[in-house]
Tab-separated table of C-alpha atoms in Angstrom:
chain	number	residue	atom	x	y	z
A	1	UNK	CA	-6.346	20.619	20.118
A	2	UNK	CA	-5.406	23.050	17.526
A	3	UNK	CA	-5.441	22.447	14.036
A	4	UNK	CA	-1.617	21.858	13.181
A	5	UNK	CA	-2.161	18.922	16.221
A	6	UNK	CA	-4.860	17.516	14.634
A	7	UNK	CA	-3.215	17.745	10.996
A	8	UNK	CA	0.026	16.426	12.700
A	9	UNK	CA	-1.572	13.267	14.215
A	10	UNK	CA	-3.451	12.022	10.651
A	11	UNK	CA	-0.333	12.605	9.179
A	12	UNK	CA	1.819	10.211	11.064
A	13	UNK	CA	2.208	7.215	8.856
A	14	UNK	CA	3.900	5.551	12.096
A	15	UNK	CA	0.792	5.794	14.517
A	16	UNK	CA	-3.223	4.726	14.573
A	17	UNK	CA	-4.677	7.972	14.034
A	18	UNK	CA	-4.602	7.960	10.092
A	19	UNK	CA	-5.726	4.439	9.977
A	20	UNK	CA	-8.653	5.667	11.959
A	21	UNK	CA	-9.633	8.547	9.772
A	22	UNK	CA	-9.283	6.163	6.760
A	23	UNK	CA	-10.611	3.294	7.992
A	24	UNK	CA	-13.605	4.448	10.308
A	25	UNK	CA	-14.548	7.733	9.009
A	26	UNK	CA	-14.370	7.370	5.408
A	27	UNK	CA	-13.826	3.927	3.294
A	28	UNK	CA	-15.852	2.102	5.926
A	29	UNK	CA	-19.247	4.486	5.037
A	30	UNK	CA	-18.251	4.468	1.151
A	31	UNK	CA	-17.681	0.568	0.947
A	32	UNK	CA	-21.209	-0.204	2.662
A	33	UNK	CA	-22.985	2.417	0.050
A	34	UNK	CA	-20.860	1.036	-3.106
A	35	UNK	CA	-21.512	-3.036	-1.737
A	36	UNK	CA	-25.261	-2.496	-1.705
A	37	UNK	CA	-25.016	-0.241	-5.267
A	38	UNK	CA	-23.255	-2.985	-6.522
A	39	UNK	CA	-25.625	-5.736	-5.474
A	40	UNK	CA	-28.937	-4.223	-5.999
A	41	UNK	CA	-28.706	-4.578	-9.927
A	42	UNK	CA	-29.260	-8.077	-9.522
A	43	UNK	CA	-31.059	-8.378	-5.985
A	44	UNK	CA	-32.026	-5.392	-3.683
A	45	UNK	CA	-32.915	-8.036	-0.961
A	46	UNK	CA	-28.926	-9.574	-1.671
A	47	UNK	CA	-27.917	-5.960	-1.471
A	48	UNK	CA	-29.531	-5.188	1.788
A	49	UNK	CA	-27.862	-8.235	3.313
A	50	UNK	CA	-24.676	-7.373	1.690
A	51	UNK	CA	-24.429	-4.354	3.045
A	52	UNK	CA	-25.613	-5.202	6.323
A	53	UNK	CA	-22.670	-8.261	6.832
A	54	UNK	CA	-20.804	-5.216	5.288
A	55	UNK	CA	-21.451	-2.917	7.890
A	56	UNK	CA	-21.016	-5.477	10.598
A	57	UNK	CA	-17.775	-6.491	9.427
A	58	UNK	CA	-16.160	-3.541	9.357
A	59	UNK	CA	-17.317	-1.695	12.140
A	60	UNK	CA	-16.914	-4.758	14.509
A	61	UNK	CA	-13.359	-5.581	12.929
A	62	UNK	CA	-12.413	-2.025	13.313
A	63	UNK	CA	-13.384	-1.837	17.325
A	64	UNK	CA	-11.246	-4.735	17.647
A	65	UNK	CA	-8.714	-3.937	15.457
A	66	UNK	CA	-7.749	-0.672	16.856
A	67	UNK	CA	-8.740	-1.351	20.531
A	68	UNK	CA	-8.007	-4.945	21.293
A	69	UNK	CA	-4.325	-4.551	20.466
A	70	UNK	CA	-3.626	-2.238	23.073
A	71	UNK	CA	-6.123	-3.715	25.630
A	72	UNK	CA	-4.650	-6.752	25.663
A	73	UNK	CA	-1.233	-5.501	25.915
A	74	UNK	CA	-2.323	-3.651	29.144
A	75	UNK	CA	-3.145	-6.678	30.330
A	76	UNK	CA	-0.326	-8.225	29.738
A	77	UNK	CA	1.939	-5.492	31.255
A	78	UNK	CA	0.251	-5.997	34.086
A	79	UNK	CA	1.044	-9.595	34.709
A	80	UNK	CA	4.550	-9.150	33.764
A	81	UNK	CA	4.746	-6.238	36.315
A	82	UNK	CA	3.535	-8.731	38.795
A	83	UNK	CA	6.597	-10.996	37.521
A	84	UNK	CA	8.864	-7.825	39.295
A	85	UNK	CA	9.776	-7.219	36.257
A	86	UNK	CA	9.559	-3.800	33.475
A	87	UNK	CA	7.710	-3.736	30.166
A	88	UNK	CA	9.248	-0.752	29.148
A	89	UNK	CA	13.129	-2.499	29.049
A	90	UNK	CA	13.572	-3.003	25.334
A	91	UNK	CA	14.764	-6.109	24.133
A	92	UNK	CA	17.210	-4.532	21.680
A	93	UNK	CA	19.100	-3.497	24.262
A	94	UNK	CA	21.121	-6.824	25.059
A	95	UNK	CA	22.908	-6.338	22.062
A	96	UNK	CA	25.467	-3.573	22.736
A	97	UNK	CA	25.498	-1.136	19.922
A	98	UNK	CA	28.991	0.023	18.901
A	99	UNK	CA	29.745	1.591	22.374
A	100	UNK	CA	27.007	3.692	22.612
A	101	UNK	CA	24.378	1.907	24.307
A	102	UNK	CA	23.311	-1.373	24.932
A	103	UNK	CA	22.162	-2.816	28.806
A	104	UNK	CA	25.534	-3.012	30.249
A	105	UNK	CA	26.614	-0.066	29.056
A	106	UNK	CA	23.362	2.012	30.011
A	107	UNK	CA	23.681	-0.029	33.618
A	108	UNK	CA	27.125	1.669	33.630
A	109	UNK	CA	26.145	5.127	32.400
A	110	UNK	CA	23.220	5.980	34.184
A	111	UNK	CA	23.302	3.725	37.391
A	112	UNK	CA	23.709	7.062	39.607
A	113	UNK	CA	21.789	9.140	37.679
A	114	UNK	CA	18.780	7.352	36.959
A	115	UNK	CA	18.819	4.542	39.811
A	116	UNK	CA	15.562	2.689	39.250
A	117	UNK	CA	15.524	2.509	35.981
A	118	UNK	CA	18.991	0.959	36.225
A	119	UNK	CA	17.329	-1.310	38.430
A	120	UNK	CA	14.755	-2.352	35.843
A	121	UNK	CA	17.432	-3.003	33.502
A	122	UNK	CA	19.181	-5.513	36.157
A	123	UNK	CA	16.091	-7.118	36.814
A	124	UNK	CA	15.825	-7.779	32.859
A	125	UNK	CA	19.233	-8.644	32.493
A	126	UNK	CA	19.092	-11.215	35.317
A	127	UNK	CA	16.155	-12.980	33.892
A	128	UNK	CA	16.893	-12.231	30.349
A	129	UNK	CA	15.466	-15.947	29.180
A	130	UNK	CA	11.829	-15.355	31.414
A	131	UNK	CA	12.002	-11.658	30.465
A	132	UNK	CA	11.901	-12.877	26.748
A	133	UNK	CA	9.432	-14.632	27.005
A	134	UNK	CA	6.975	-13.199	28.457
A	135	UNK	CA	7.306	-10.153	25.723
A	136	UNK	CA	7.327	-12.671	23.429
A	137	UNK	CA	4.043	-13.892	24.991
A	138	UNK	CA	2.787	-10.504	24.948
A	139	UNK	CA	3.134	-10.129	21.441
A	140	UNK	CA	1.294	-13.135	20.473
A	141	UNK	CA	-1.777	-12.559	22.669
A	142	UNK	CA	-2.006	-9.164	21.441
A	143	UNK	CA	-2.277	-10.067	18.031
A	144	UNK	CA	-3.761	-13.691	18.146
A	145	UNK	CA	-6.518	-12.826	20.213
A	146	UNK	CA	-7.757	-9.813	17.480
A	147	UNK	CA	-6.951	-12.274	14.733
A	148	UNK	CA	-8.958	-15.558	16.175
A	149	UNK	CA	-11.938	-12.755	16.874
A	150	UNK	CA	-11.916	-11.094	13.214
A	151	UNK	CA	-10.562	-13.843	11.596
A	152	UNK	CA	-12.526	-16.876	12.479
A	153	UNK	CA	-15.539	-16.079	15.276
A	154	UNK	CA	-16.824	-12.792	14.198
A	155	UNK	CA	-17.420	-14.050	10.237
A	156	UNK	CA	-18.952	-17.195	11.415
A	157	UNK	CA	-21.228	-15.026	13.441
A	158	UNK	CA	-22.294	-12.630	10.251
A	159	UNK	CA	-22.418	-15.753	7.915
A	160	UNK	CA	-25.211	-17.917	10.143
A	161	UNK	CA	-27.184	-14.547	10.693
A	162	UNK	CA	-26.920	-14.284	7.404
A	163	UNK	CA	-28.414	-17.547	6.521
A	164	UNK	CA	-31.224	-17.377	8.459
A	165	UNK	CA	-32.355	-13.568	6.985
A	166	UNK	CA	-31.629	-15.664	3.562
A	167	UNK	CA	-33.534	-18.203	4.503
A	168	UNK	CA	-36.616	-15.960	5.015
A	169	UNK	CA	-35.912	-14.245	1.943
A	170	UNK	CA	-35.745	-17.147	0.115
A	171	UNK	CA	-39.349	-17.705	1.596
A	172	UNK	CA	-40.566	-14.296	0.826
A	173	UNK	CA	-39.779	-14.314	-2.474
A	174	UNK	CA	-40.740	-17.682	-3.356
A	175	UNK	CA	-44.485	-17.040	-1.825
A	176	UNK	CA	-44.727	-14.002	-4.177
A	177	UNK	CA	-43.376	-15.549	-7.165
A	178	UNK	CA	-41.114	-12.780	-7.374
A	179	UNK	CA	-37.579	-14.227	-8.250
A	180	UNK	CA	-37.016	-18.361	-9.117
A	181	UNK	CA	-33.360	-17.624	-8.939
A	182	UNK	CA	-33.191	-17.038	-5.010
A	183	UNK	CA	-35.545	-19.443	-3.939
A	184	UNK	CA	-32.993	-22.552	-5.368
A	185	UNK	CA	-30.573	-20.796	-2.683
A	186	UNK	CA	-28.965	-24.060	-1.000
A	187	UNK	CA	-28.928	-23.091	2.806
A	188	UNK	CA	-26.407	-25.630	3.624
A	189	UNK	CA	-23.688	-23.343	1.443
A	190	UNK	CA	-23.681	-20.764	4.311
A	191	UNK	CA	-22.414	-23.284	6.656
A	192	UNK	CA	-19.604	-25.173	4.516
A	193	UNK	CA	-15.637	-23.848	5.852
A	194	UNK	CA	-12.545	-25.725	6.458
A	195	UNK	CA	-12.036	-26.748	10.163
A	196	UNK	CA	-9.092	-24.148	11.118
A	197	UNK	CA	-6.023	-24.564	13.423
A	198	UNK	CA	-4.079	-21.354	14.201
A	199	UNK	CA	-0.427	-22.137	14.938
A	200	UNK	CA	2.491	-19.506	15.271
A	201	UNK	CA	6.119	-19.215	16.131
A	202	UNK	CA	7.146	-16.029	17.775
A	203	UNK	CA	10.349	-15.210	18.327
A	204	UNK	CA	11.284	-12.438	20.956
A	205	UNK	CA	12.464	-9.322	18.583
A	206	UNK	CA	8.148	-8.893	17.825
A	207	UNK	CA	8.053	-8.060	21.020
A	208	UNK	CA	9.163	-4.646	20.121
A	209	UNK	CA	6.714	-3.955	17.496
A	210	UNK	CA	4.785	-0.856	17.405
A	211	UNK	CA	1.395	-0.441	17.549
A	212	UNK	CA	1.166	0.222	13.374
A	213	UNK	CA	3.757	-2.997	12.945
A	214	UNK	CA	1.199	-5.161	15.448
A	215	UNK	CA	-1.793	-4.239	13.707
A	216	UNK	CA	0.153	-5.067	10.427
A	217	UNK	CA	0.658	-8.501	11.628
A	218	UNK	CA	-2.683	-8.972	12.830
A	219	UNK	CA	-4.847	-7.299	9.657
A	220	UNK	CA	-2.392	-10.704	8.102
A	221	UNK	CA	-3.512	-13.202	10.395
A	222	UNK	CA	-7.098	-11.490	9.609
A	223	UNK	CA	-6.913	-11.739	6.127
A	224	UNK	CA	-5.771	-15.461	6.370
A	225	UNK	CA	-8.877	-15.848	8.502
A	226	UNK	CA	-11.103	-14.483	6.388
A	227	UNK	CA	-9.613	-16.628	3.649
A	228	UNK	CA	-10.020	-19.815	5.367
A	229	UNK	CA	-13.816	-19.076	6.459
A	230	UNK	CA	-15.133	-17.946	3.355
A	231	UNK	CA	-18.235	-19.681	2.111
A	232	UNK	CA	-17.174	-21.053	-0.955
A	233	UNK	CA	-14.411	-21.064	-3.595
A	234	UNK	CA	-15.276	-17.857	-5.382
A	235	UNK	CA	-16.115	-15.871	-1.819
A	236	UNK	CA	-12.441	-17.186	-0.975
A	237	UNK	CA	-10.785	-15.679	-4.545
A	238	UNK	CA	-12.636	-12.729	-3.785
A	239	UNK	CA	-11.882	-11.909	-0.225
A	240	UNK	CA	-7.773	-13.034	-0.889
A	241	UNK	CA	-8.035	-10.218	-3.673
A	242	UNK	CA	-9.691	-7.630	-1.004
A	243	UNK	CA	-7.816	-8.437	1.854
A	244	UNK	CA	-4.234	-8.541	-0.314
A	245	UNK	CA	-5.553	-4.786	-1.333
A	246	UNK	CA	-6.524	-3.407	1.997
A	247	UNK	CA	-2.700	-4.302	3.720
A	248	UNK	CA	-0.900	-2.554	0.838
A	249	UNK	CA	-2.934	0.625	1.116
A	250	UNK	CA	-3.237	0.556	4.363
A	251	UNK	CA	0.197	-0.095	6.044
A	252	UNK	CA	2.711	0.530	2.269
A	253	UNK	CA	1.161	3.299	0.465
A	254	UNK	CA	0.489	5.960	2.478
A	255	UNK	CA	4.488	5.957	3.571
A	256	UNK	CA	5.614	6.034	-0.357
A	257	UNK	CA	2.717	8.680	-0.694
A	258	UNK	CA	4.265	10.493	2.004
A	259	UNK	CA	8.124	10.184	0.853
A	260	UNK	CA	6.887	10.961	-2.661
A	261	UNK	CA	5.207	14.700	-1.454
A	262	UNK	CA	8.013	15.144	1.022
A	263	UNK	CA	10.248	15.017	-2.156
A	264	UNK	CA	8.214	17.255	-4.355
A	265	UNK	CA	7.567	19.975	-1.315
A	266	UNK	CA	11.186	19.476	0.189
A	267	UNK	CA	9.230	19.747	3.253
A	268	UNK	CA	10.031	17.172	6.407
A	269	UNK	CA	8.991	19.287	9.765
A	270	UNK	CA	5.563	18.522	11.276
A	271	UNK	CA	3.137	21.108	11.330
A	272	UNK	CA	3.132	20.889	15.063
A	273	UNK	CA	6.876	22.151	14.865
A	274	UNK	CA	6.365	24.835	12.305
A	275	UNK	CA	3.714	26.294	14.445
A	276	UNK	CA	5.651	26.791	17.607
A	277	UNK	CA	6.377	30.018	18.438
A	278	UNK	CA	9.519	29.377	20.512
A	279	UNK	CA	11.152	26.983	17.494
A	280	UNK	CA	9.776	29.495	14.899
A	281	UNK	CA	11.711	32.217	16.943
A	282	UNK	CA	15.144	30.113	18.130
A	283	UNK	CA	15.008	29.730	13.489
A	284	UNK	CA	14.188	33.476	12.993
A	285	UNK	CA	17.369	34.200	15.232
A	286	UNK	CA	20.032	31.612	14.241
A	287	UNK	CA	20.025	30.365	17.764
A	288	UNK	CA	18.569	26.956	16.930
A	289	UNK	CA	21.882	25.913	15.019
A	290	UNK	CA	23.732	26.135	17.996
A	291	UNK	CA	21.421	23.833	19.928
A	292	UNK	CA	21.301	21.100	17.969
A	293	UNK	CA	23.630	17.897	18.324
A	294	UNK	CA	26.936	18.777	16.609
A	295	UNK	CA	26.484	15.911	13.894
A	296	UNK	CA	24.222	13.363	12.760
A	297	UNK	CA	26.995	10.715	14.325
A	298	UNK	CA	25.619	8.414	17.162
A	299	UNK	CA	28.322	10.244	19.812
A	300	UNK	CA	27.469	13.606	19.222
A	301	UNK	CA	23.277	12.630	19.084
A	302	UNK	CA	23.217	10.594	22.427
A	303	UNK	CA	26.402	13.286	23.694
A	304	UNK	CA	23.252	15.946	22.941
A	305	UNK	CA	20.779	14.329	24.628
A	306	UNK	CA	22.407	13.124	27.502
A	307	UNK	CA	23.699	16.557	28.575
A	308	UNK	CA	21.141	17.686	31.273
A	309	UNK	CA	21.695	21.502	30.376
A	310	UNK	CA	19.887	20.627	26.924
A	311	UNK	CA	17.353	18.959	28.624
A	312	UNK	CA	14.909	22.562	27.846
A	313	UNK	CA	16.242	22.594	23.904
A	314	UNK	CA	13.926	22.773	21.074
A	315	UNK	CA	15.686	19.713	19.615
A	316	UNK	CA	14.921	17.424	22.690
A	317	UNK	CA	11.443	18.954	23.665
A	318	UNK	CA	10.438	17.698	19.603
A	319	UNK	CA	12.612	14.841	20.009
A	320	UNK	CA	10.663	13.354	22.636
A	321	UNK	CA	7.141	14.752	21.587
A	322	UNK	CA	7.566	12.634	17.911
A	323	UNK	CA	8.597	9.220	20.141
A	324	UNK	CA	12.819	9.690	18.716
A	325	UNK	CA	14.122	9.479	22.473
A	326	UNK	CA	12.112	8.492	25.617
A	327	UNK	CA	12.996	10.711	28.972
A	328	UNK	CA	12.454	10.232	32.455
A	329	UNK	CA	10.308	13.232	34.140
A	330	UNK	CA	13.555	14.643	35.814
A	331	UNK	CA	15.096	15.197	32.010
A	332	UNK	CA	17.678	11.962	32.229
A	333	UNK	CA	16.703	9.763	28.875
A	334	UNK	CA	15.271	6.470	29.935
A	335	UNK	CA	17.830	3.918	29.744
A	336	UNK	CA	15.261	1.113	29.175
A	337	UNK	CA	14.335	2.012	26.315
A	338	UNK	CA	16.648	1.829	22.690
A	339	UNK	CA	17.100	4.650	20.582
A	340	UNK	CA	16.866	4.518	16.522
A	341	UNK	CA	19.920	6.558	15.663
A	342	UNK	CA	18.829	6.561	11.957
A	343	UNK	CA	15.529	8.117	12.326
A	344	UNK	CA	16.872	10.108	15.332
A	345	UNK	CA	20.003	11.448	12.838
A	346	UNK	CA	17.432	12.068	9.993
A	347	UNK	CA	15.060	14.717	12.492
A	348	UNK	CA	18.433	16.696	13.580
A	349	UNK	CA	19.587	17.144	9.878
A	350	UNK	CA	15.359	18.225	8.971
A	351	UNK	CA	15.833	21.163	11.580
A	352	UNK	CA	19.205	21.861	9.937
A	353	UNK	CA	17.921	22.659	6.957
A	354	UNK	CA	14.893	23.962	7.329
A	355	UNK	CA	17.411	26.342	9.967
A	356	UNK	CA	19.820	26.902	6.807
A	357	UNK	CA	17.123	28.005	4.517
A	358	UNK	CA	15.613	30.475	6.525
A	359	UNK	CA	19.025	31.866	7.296
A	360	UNK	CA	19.394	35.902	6.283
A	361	UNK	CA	15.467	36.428	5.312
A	362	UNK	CA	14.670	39.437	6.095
A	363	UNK	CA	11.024	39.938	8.297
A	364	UNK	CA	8.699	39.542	6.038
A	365	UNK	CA	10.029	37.329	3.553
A	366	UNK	CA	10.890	34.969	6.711
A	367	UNK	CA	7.111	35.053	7.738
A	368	UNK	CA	6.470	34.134	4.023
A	369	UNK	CA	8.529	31.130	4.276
A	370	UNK	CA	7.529	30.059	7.249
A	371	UNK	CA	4.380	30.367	6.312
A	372	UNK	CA	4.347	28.599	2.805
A	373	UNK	CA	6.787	25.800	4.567
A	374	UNK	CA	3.888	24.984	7.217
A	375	UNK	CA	0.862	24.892	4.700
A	376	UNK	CA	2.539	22.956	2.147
A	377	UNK	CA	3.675	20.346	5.200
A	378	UNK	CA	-0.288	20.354	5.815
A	379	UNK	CA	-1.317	20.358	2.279
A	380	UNK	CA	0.945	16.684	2.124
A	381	UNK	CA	-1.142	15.014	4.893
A	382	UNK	CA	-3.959	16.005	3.985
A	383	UNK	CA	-3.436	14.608	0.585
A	384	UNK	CA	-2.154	12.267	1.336
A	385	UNK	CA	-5.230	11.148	3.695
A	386	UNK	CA	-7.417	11.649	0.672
A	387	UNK	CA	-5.894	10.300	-1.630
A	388	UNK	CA	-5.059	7.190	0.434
A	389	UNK	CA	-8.514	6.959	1.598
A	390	UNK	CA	-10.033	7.528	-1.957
A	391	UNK	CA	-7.754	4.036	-2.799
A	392	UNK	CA	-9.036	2.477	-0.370
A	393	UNK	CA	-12.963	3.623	-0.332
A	394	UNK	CA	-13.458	3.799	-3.643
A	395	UNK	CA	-10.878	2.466	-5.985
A	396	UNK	CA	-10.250	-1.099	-4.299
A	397	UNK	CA	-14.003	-2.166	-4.042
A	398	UNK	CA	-14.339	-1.049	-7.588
A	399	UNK	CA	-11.480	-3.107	-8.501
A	400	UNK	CA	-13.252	-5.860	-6.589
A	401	UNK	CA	-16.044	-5.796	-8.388
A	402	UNK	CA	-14.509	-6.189	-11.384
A	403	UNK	CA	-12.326	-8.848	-10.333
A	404	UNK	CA	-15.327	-10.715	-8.854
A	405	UNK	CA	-17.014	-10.338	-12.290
A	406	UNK	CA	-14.801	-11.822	-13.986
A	407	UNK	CA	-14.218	-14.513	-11.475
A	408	UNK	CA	-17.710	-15.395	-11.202
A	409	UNK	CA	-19.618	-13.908	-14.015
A	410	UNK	CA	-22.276	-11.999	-11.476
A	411	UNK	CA	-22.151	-8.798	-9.681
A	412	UNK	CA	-23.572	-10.369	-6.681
A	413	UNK	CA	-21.446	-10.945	-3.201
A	414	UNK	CA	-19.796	-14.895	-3.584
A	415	UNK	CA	-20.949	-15.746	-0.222
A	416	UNK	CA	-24.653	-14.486	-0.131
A	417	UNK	CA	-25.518	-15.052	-4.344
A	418	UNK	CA	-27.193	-18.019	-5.346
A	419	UNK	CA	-25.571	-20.816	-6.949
A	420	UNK	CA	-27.045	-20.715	-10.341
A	421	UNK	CA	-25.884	-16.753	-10.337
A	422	UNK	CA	-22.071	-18.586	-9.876
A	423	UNK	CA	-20.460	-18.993	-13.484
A	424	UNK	CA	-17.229	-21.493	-13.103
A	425	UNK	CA	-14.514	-19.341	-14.470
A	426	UNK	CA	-11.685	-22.887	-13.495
A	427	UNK	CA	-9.541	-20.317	-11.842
């Protein structure tokens, strides 16, 4: 993978792989080293555990999080395939859109052209309610099961390992005199949380959600779990303050970061794009204007795309690489699945101008351009990546730990410090 790939897939707010590099490779390290700096002024044996639940947490909530959505989903594709019917039929499709595509009008449009997808589409459209429901089924598995796991099994896990390493801790230190404070530790607070019912009504539409939109929904259902299973009142203040923190930067401010640098830069083309020889030559020559879609208009985009003899264009080959049309292998777009006009509009009219603006450079001032256009494209993500990530790693718990201060009056985690460390602030 070359570098403008790699730089291209952290920077797309709309997929996993920034939330990986965030999450995984840098806030997760950072908030176990900050959790047990934070802890050990008061207790280096509290710290140690803190930062041991800490590390557990994450990584564990993180292997689900990013792998059980789509595993389960799998799954379920699977057993709706064994229902005869397709996964890949979107739902949005039943309601026609303005004449240019909708399920009877794609049955219509490409039922000699693209036969078994056609057929797909009947099958869905015959058994529209079933069809509905078992998407709608697939939706709340995939995110239910993660959030149950995160939410409600995998902190009762941490909290009664915890208790028992407390417990001997509380031992320790009592037999050496070393600290009165943790040996009146009350073992029965690690085991006091609400009894927990997890309800939900789903309605079909979720069932298109993307993979970014799912995990959205289930960090939610996470933080609610977390919530609910804290260990006392102030561990419950403290997590609703961390949790409400983590979905903002996580699935909000990276976008307006994004829009915000895309503004300053006046730069919207992916790095991938600006590194492509054969786009990079169809701008140098002018030729790329005339193979675009004649205007941002619904007719002339789907007109474009539709027109097998542009199935080799620049336009489509992008189009289809940065998930703004779906095609079938023999260049005929999939009629199962919807297309986003907007967003699909909004990547023509990026080529045009980034077309326009290189119009009647001369060699080397082209390469220049080019050239400046591509690094300050990669200079965004990768700002925006740190920056994001220094929010997240750094800023948040630090903001944490101030909040818990002043909830609680200690520096020590809610859920592991003992109670006489606890000052009742009456929030």
């Amino acid at each position: 993978m070359t570098i403008a790939n790699i730089i291209s897939s952290i920077g797309n707010n709309n997929s996993v792989y920034p939330l990986i590099v965030r999450d995984c490779g840098i806030e997760v390290p950072t908030k176990i080293a900050l959790t047990y700096n934070q802890n050990k002024k008061e207790s280096k044996g509290i710290a140690y555990l803190a930062a041991r639940e800490r590390f557990l947490d994450e990584y564990a909530t993180s292997a689900v999080w990013l792998g059980g959505i789509p595993l389960v989903g799998k799954l379920c594709d699977i057993f709706i395939k064994s229902k005869g019917l397709n996964p890949d039929v979107n739902l949005k499709l039943f309601k026609e859109d303005g004449g240019i595509q909708g399920i009877d009008y794609n049955i219509k449009k490409f039922k000699d052209i693209a036969p078994d997808a056609v057929n797909d589409l009947l099958k869905a459209k015959q058994n529209k309610k079933l069809y509905e429901k078992l998407l709608a089924y697939k939706f709340a598995a995939s995110t239910t099961i993660p959030i149950l796991f995160m939410g409600f099994i995998l902190p009762k896990l941490i909290f009664a390992s915890s208790a028992r390493k407390i417990k001997k801790l509380r031992e320790k230190e009592a037999q050496q005199k070393l600290s009165s404070n943790i040996s009146f530790l009350r073992k029965e607070r690690f085991y006091k949380s609400k009894d927990v019912s997890f309800r939900g009504n789903w309605i079909a539409k979720a069932a298109n959600f993307s993979a970014q939109d799912k995990m959205a929904v289930t960090d939610g259902g996470y933080a609610v779990g977390r919530v609910v299973t804290a260990r006392n009142k102030n561990e419950r203040y403290d997590l609703s303050f961390k949790m409400a923190g983590m979905m903002f930067l996580n699935f909000v401010a990276p976008k307006w970061i994004e829009k915000v640098l895309n503004k300053i830069t006046g730069v919207e083309l992916d790095p991938v794009m600006l590194a492509d020889k054969e786009f990079i030559k169809q701008v140098k020559d002018g030729s790329i204007l005339n193979n675009l879609p004649k205007s941002d208009k619904a007719e002339d985009l789907l007109e474009f795309v539709d027109n097998i003899s542009n199935k080799d264009s620049q336009f489509i080959k992008f189009a289809k690489k940065f998930k703004k049309i779906k095609m079938l292998d023999n260049g005929i777009r999939d009629p199962r699945a919807y297309v986003d006009i907007k967003k699909l509009a909004k990547f023509r009219n990026d080529i045009k101008v980034f077309a326009v603006n290189a119009e009647g450079l001369s060699d080397d001032l082209f390469k220049s351009f080019v050239k400046r256009t591509k690094a300050a494209k990669s200079a965004n993500i990768i700002t925006n990546v740190v920056l994001s990530s220094f929010l997240l790693a750094y800023v948040l718990p630090k903001a944490q730990f101030a909040f818990r201060k002043l909830i609680t009056g200690s520096e020590l985690e809610p859920g592991l410090a003992p109670a006489e460390n606890i000052v009742d602030k009456n929030v």
